[in-house]
C-alpha positions in Angstrom: -18.8 10.1 -18.9 -17.3 13.3 -19.8 -14.8 13.8 -16.2 -11.0 14.9 -17.4 -8.1 11.9 -16.4 -6.1 12.1 -13.8 -2.5 11.0 -14.3 -2.0 9.6 -10.7 -4.1 8.1 -8.3 -3.6 10.6 -5.6 -2.2 14.1 -4.6 1.4 13.9 -3.4 1.6 17.5 -1.3 -1.7 16.4 0.0 -1.9 12.9 2.4 -5.9 12.6 3.6 -6.9 12.9 8.0 -9.5 12.9 9.3 -10.9 16.3 8.6 -13.1 17.1 11.0 -13.9 20.8 9.7 -15.7 19.3 6.8 -18.9 18.6 5.6 -19.8 14.9 5.8 -19.7 13.2 2.1 -23.1 13.1 1.0 -23.9 9.4 1.1 -25.9 10.3 -2.3 -23.7 10.8 -4.4 -22.0 7.1 -4.5 -21.5 4.5 -1.2 -18.6 5.5 -0.3 -17.7 2.0 1.5 -18.8 0.4 -1.5 -16.7 1.9 -3.7 -13.7 1.1 -1.1 -14.6 -2.5 -1.4 -14.8 -2.7 -5.2 -11.4 -0.6 -5.4 -9.9 -3.0 -2.8 -10.6 -6.3 -4.8 -9.0 -4.1 -8.0 -6.1 -2.8 -5.9 -5.3 -6.7 -5.1 -5.9 -8.0 -8.0 -4.1 -5.9 -10.9 -3.7 -2.7 -10.1 -0.4 -2.7 -7.1 -0.6 1.1 -8.4 -3.5 2.6 -6.7 -2.2 0.5 -3.6 -1.2 3.9 -1.5 -3.9 5.3 -2.4 -7.0 3.1 -1.9 -5.9 2.0 1.8 -5.4 5.8 2.5 -9.5 6.2 1.0 -10.4 3.4 2.9 -9.0 4.7 6.2 -11.6 6.8 6.8 -14.9 3.9 6.0 -16.5 5.0 9.2 -17.1 8.6 9.2 -15.9 9.9 5.8 -16.1 13.7 4.2 -15.3 15.7 1.7 -11.8 15.3 1.2 -12.5 12.5 0.7 -14.7 12.5 -1.2 -12.5 14.4 -4.1 -10.2 11.8 -3.1 -11.8 9.1 -4.7 -13.2 10.8 -7.8 -9.4 11.4 -8.0 -8.9 7.7 -7.9 -11.2 6.8 -10.7 -10.8 9.5 -12.7 -7.1 8.1 -13.3 -8.9 4.4 -14.4 -11.0 5.9 -16.1 -7.3 7.3 -18.3 -5.1 3.7 -17.7 -7.8 2.2 -18.5 -5.9 0.2 -20.8 -2.8 -0.3 -18.8 -1.8 -3.3 -17.3 0.8 -6.1 -15.8 2.9 -7.3 -18.9 3.9 -10.4 -17.0 7.7 -12.1 -18.4 8.6 -15.2 -15.7 11.8 -15.5 -15.8 14.5 -18.2 -16.3 15.4 -17.9 -12.5 12.5 -19.1 -10.3 13.3 -17.5 -7.4 11.3 -14.9 -4.6 12.3 -11.6 -4.4 11.0 -9.6 -1.7 10.9 -5.4 -2.2 11.0 -3.2 0.8 9.8 0.1 2.0 8.4 2.8 4.6 7.7 6.2 5.4 8.9 6.9 9.0 6.2 8.9 10.0 5.6 10.4 6.5 2.0 11.4 7.9 2.2 12.4 10.8 -0.2 15.3 10.9 -1.3 18.0 14.0 -4.8 19.8 13.9 -4.5 23.2 12.8 -7.3 25.2 15.0 -6.6 22.9 18.1 -3.0 21.8 17.8 -3.5 18.9 18.9 -1.8 16.5 17.5 -3.3 13.5 15.2 -3.0 10.3 17.0 -4.3 8.1 13.5 -1.7 9.8 12.0 1.5 8.7 13.8 2.0 5.1 12.4 5.3 4.8 9.4 3.8 3.6 6.2 5.5 0.4 4.6 5.0 -1.4 1.8 6.1 -4.7 -0.6 6.6 -6.3 -3.8 6.8 -10.2 -4.4 8.4 -10.7 -6.4 8.4 -14.2 -8.4 10.4 -15.8 -12.0 10.2 -11.7 -12.0 6.7 -11.5 -12.2 5.2 -9.2 -9.3 2.4 -12.1 -7.0 1.3 -9.9 -4.0 1.6 -6.5 -3.2 0.5 -4.2 0.2 0.8 -0.8 1.2 -0.9 -0.7 4.8 0.5 1.1 8.2 2.4 -0.5 10.6 1.1 -2.0 13.5 3.6 0.4 16.2 4.7 3.6 16.3 8.8 4.0 15.3 10.9 5.9 16.8 13.2 6.6 13.8 14.0 5.6 10.3 16.2 2.2 11.3 13.6 1.2 13.6 10.4 2.0 10.4 12.5 0.5 7.5 13.1 -2.6 9.6 9.5 -3.4 10.8 8.8 -2.6 7.2 10.9 -6.0 6.9 9.9 -8.2 9.3 6.2 -8.0 8.1 6.9 -8.9 5.3 9.3 -11.5 6.3 6.7 -12.8 7.6 4.3 -12.7 4.6 6.8 -13.9 2.0 8.2 -16.5 4.7 4.6 -18.9 4.3 4.1 -18.5 0.0 8.0 -19.8 0.4 6.6 -22.9 2.3 3.6 -23.3 0.3 5.6 -23.5 -2.6 7.5 -26.2 -1.4 5.4 -28.5 -1.1 3.6 -27.7 -3.9 6.9 -29.4 -5.4 6.8 -32.2 -2.8 3.2 -33.4 -4.3 4.6 -33.8 -7.7 4.0 -29.8 -8.7 6.4 -28.5 -11.1 7.9 -25.8 -9.2 11.5 -24.9 -8.5 12.4 -22.5 -5.3 15.4 -21.4 -4.5 16.7 -18.7 -1.7 14.8 -16.1 -1.7 16.6 -12.9 -3.2 15.3 -10.0 -0.4 16.1 -6.7 -1.2 15.0 -3.7 1.7 15.2 -0.4 -0.1 16.1 2.3 2.9 17.4 5.5 3.0 21.1 6.4 3.1 20.9 7.3 6.4 19.4 3.9 7.6 22.2 1.5 7.0 21.5 0.2 10.6 17.5 -1.2 9.4 20.2 -3.7 6.9 22.8 -4.3 9.9 20.4 -5.4 11.9 18.2 -7.6 9.6 
């Protein structure tokens, strides 16, 4: 109750890794895996702002360390300070889909300092997307890509591909709902891929 609030869900300057040299999480403090599950439920329901932070913590459920405990506690302090915040829905007149996609090419790559051996778990690129319908967010995610991208263009294109594989079935669902008599106006999806300025190749490939 007396803990100070945090301005952000995670530290932008500190990326979680395995931290094998750090003390293990103390189970008597709190159930790490259970708290991660609760955070996942909250993130998927109403809090897209904590998606990346929750996923970072969730990756190390099998062997959490002190740094993971501190990251989870910071996330809790952030939620405490933003308990009155939420998503304000303002439906627009144009009922169409928008897909916002971005990727960070190997943005979490780290080397073990003492052994100088690469941590292969950090070689994958992180991607995120948000689906909007009628100007309202309906689905979002922050996750690691399943394949290792060799360039930023490849990471961006893979992110766009993965996002569209989620969006197209959702569009088909809306179309079926309309055929069954529900008042749903589905227009052609508007897809926007946010890429770095030196990666026009991703848009050209798409």
